[in-house]
Short mmCIF file of C-alpha atoms in Angstrom, two decimals:
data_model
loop_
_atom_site.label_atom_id
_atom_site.label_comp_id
_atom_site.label_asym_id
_atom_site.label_seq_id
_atom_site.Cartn_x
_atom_site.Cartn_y
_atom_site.Cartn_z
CA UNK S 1 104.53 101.91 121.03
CA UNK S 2 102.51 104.97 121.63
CA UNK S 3 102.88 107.95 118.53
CA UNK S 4 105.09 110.69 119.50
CA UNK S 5 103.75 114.03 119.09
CA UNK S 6 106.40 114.73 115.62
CA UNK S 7 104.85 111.33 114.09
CA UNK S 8 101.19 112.27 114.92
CA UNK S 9 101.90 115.82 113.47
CA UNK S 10 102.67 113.90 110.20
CA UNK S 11 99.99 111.29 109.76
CA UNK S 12 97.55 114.23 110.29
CA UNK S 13 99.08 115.71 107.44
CA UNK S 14 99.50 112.57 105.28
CA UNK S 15 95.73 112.13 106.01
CA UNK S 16 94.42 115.68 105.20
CA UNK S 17 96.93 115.39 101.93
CA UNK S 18 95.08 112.09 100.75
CA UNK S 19 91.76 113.62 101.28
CA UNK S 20 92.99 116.14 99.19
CA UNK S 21 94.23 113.92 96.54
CA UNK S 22 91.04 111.77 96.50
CA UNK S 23 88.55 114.59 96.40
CA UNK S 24 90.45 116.00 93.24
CA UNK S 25 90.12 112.99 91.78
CA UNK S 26 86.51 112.45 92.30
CA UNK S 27 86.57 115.88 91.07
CA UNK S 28 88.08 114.84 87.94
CA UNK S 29 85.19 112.11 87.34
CA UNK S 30 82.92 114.22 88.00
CA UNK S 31 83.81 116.54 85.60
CA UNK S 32 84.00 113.88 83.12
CA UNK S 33 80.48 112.95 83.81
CA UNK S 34 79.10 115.92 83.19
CA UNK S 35 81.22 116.12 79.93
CA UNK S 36 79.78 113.35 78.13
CA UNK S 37 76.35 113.45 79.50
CA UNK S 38 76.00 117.16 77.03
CA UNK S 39 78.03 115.46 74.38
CA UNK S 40 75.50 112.49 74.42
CA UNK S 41 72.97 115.05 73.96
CA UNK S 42 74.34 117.50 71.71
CA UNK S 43 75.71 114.54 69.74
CA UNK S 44 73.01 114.70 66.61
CA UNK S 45 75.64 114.38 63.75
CA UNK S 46 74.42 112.35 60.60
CA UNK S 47 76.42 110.16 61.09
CA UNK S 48 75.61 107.14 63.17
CA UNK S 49 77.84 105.95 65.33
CA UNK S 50 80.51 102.77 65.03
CA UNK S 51 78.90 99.61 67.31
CA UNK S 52 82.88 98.87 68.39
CA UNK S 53 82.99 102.70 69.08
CA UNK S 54 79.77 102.11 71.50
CA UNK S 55 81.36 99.27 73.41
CA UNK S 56 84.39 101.00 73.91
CA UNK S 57 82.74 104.02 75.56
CA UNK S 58 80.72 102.03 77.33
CA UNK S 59 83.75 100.08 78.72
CA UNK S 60 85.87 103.19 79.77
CA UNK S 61 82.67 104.17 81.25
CA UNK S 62 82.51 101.21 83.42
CA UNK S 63 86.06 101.53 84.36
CA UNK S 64 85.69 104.90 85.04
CA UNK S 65 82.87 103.97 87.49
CA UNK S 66 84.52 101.35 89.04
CA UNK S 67 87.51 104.01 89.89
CA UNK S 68 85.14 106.38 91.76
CA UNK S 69 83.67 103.63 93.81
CA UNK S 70 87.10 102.74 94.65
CA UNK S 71 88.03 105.95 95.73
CA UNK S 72 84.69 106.63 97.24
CA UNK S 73 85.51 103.83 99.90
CA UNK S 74 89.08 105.21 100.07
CA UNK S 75 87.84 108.66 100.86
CA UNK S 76 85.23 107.00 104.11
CA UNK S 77 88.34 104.89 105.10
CA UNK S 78 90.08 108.42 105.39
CA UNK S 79 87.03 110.13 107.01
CA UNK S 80 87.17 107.55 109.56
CA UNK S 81 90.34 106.98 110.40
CA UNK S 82 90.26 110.95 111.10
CA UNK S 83 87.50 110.96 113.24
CA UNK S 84 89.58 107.92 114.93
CA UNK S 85 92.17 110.79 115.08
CA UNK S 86 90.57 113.75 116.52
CA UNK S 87 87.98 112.11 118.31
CA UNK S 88 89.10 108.48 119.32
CA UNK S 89 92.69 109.39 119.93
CA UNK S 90 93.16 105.66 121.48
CA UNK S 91 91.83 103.65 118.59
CA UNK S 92 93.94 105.80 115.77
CA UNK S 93 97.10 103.59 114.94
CA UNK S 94 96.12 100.34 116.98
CA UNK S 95 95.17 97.30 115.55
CA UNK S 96 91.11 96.83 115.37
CA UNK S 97 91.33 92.91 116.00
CA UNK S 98 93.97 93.00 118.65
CA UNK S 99 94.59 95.99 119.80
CA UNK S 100 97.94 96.16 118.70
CA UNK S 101 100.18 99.24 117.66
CA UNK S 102 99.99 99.31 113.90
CA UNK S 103 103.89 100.24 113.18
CA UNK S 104 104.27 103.88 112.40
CA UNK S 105 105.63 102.15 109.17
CA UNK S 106 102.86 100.93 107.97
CA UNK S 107 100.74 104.23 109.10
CA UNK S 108 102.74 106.32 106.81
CA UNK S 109 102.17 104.41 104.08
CA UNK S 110 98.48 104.00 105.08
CA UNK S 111 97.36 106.47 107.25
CA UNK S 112 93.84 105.43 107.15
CA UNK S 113 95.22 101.91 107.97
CA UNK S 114 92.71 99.44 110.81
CA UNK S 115 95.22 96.73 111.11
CA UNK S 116 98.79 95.22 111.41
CA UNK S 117 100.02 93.42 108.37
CA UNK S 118 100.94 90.44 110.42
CA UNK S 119 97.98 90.06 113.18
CA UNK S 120 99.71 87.40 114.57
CA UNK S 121 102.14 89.75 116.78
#
């Protein structure tokens, strides 16, 4: 099944949208960031603060780092699967293992998407 030109039109969008999406929300964390970094410094109040207070930041730190990473790797998945688009128009929607069509389905869902969900057909 080769893309017709109306479903191409709209996985380049649905791409360029997700970028979008995942930029702003690396945005976001960065923001964040930069937000407690100067209220870790400015933060000289007498008094000290709670150990269980501590962990918790720390925790929603962590999470908050494990987030970006995630959607880090999202945003190369999207980066490549445009460059896949523009510049390896043949390899954008087929299967990486098999060479398969990857269902236009599945593609809207995923856009970014390397492989069928069932590599068996």
């Amino acid at each position: 099944m080769t893309l017709t030109k109306r479903q191409r039109e709209h996985l380049e969008k649905r791409l360029r949208e997700e970028r979008e999406r995942v930029l702003r929300a690396l945005g976001q964390y960065d923001a964040e960031l930069g937000d407690e970094v100067q209220e870790a410094a400015g933060d000289v109040s007498k008094f000290p603060t709670h150990l269980a207070d501590e962990g918790t930041d720390t925790f929603d730190r962590e999470l908050d780092a494990q987030e970006a990473s995630r959607l880090t790797g999202e945003l190369e998945e999207i980066d490549a699967a445009l460059e896949r688009f523009y510049h390896a128009r043949d390899s954008f929607g087929r299967d990486e293992r098999t060479g398969a069509d990857i269902p236009f389905e599945r593609l809207d869902v995923i856009p970014w998407a390397r492989t069928r969900m069932d590599p068996n057909r």
